[in-house]
Coordinates of C-alpha atoms and ligand atoms in Angstrom, one line a residue:
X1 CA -12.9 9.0 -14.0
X2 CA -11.0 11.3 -12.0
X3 CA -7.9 13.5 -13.7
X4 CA -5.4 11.5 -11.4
X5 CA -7.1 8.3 -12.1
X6 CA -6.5 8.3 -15.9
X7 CA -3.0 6.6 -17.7
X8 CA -0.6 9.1 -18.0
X9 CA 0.7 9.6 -21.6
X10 CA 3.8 10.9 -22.4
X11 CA 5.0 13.1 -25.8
X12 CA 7.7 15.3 -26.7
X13 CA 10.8 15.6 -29.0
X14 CA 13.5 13.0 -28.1
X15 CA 15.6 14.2 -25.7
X16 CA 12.9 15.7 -23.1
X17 CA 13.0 12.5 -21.1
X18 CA 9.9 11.0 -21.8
X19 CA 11.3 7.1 -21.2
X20 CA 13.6 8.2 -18.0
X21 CA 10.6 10.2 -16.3
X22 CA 8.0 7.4 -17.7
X23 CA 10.1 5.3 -15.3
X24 CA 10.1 7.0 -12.5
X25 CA 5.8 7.8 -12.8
X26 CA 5.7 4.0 -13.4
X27 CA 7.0 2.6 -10.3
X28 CA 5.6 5.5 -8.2
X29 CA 2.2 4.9 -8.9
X30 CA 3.0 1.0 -9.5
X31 CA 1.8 1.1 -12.9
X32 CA 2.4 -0.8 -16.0
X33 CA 5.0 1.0 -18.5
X34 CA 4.0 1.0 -21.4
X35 CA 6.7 2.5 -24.3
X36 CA 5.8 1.9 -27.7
X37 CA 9.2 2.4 -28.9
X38 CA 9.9 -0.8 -27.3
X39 CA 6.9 -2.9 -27.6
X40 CA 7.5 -1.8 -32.0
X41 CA 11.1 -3.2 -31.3
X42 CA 9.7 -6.1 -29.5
X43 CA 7.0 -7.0 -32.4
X44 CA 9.2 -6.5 -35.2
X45 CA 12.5 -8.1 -33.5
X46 CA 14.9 -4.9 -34.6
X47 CA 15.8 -2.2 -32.8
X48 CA 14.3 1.0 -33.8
X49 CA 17.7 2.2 -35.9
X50 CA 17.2 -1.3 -37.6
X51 CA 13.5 -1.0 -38.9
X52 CA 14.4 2.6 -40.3
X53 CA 17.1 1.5 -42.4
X54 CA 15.9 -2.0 -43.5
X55 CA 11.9 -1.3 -43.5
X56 CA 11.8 3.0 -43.6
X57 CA 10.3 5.4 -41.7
X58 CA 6.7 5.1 -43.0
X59 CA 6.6 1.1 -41.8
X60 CA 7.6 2.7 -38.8
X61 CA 4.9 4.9 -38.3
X62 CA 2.5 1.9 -39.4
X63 CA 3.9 0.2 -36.7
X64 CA 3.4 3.0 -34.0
X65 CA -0.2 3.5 -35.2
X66 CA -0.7 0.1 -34.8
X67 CA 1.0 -0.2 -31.4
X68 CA -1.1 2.7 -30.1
X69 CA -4.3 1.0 -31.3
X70 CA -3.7 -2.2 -29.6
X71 CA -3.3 -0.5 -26.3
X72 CA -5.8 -1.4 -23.9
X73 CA -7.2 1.9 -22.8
X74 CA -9.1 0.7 -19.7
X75 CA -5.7 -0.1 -18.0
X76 CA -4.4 2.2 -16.2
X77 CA -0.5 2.9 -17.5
X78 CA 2.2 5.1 -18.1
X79 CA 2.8 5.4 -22.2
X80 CA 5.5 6.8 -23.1
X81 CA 5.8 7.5 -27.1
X82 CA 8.2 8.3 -29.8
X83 CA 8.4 12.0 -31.0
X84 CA 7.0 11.7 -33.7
X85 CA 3.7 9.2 -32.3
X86 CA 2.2 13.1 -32.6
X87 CA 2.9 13.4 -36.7
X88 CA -0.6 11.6 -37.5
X89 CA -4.1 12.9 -36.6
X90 CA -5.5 9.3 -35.7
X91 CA -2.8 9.1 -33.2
X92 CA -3.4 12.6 -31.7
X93 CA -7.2 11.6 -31.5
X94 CA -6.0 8.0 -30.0
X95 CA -3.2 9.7 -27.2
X96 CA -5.9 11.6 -26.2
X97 CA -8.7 8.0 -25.5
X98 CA -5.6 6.8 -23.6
X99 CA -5.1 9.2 -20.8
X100 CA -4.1 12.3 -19.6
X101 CA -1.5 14.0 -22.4
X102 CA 1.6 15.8 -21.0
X103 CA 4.3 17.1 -23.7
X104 CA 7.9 17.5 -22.1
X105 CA 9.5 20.8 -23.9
X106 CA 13.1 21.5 -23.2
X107 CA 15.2 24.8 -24.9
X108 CA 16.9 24.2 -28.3
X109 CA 20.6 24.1 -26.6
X110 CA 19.6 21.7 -23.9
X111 CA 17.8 19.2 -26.3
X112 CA 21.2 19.3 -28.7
X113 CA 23.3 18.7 -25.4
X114 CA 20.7 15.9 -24.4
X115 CA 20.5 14.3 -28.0
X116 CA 24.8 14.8 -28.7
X117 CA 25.2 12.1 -25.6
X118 CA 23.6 8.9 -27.9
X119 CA 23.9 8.3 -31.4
X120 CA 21.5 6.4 -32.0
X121 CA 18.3 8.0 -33.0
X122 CA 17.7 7.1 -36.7
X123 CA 16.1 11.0 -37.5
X124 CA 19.4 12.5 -36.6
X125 CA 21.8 10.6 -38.3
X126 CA 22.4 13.2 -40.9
X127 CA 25.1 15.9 -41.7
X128 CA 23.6 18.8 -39.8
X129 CA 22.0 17.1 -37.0
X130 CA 21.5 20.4 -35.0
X131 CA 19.8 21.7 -38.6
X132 CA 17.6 18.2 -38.9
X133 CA 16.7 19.4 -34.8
X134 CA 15.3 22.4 -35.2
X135 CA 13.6 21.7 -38.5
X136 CA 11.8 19.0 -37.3
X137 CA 11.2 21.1 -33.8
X138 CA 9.4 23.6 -36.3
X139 CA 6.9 21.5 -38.5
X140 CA 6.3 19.3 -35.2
X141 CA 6.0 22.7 -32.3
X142 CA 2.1 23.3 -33.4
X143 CA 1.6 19.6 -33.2
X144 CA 2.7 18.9 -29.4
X145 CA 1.2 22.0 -28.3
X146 CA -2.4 21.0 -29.9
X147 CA -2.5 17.2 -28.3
X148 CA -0.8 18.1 -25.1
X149 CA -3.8 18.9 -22.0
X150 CA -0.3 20.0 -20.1
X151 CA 3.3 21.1 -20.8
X152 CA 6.0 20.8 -18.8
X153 CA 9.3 22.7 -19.5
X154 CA 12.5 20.4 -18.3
X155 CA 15.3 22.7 -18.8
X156 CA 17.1 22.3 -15.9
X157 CA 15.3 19.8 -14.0
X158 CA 15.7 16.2 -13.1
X159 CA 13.8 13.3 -14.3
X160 CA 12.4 13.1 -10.6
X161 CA 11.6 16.8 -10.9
X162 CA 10.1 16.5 -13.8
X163 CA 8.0 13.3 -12.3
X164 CA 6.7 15.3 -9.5
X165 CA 5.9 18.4 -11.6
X166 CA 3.6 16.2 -13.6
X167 CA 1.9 14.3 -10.3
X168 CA 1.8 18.3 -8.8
X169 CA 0.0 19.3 -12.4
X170 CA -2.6 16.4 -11.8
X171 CA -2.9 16.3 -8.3
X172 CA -4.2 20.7 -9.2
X173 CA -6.2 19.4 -11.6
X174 CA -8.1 16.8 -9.6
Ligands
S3P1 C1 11.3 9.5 -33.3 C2 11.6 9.4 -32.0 C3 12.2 8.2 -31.4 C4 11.7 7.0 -32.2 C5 12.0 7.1 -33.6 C6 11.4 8.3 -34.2 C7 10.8 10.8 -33.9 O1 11.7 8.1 -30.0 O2 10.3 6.8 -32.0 O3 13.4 7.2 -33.7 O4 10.2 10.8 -35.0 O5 11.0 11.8 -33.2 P1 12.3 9.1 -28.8 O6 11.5 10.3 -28.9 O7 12.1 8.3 -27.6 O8 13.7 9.3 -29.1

């Protein structure tokens, strides 16, 4: 199957905007969005704050394993993960069965303007959150940059730009 034929999966650190620019590659190709984020929150009835306080993290990442595994990979799709769907080698083996991997990057100071906007990611809640950032941006860095097939800075740019940068990237690659 042909480069531009293949679901497009999105990773990244929160606060690159995988979900807005997942939206925007979903309705412009008129394909199913899928965001495992929401489908855990569906399956488990809680929001994702909820299952990281009342179940912990690691139930989490069960979840998101699972989630990842149930997806059908002969759909075609936009899948748009959590930042840290990358953390466990059978899910960087499994993004990669699903489609076409791009990582969205952004500069420290415009992922802790992006991220200071919401308060609601359960990984930040801490005293240092800017600290808790860039620490996780350092264990996680070698981990993006090893399951993406492309990267795409977004400093600066616009979801839509960001959108067509990725159907431009494929569109090269075809
Ligand atoms: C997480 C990122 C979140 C969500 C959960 C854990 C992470 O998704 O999956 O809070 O480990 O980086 P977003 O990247 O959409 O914020």
């Amino acid at each position: 199957m042909s480069v531009v034929d293949r679901s497009i999966v999105l990773i990244g650190f929160m606060g690159t905007g995988k979900s807005s620019v997942g939206r925007r590659l979903a309705l412009s190709r008129g394909w199913p969005r899928l965001d495992t984020d929401a489908m855990i929150a569906a399956a488990v009835r809680m929001r994702i704050s909820e299952i990281f306080e009342r179940l912990g993290q690691e139930r989490f990442r069960e979840e998101e394993s699972a989630m990842l595994a149930k997806i059908d990979a002969t759909q075609r799709a936009v899948i748009i993960t959590g930042g840290g769907a990358i953390l466990r080698p059978e899910n960087r083996v499994r993004l990669h069965v699903l489609g076409t991997v791009f990582c969205l990057t952004a500069t420290l100071s415009t992922l802790l303007e992006r991220l200071g906007r919401r308060s609601d990611r359960p990984l930040l809640q801490t005293e240092d959150p800017a600290a808790t950032v860039e620490n996780l941006l350092r264990k996680r860095e070698p981990l993006y940059r090893e399951t993406a097939d492309f990267t795409i800075d977004t400093t600066g740019m616009s979801h839509d730009q960001v959108a067509n940068a990725i159907e431009d990237c494929l569109a090269r690659a075809a």
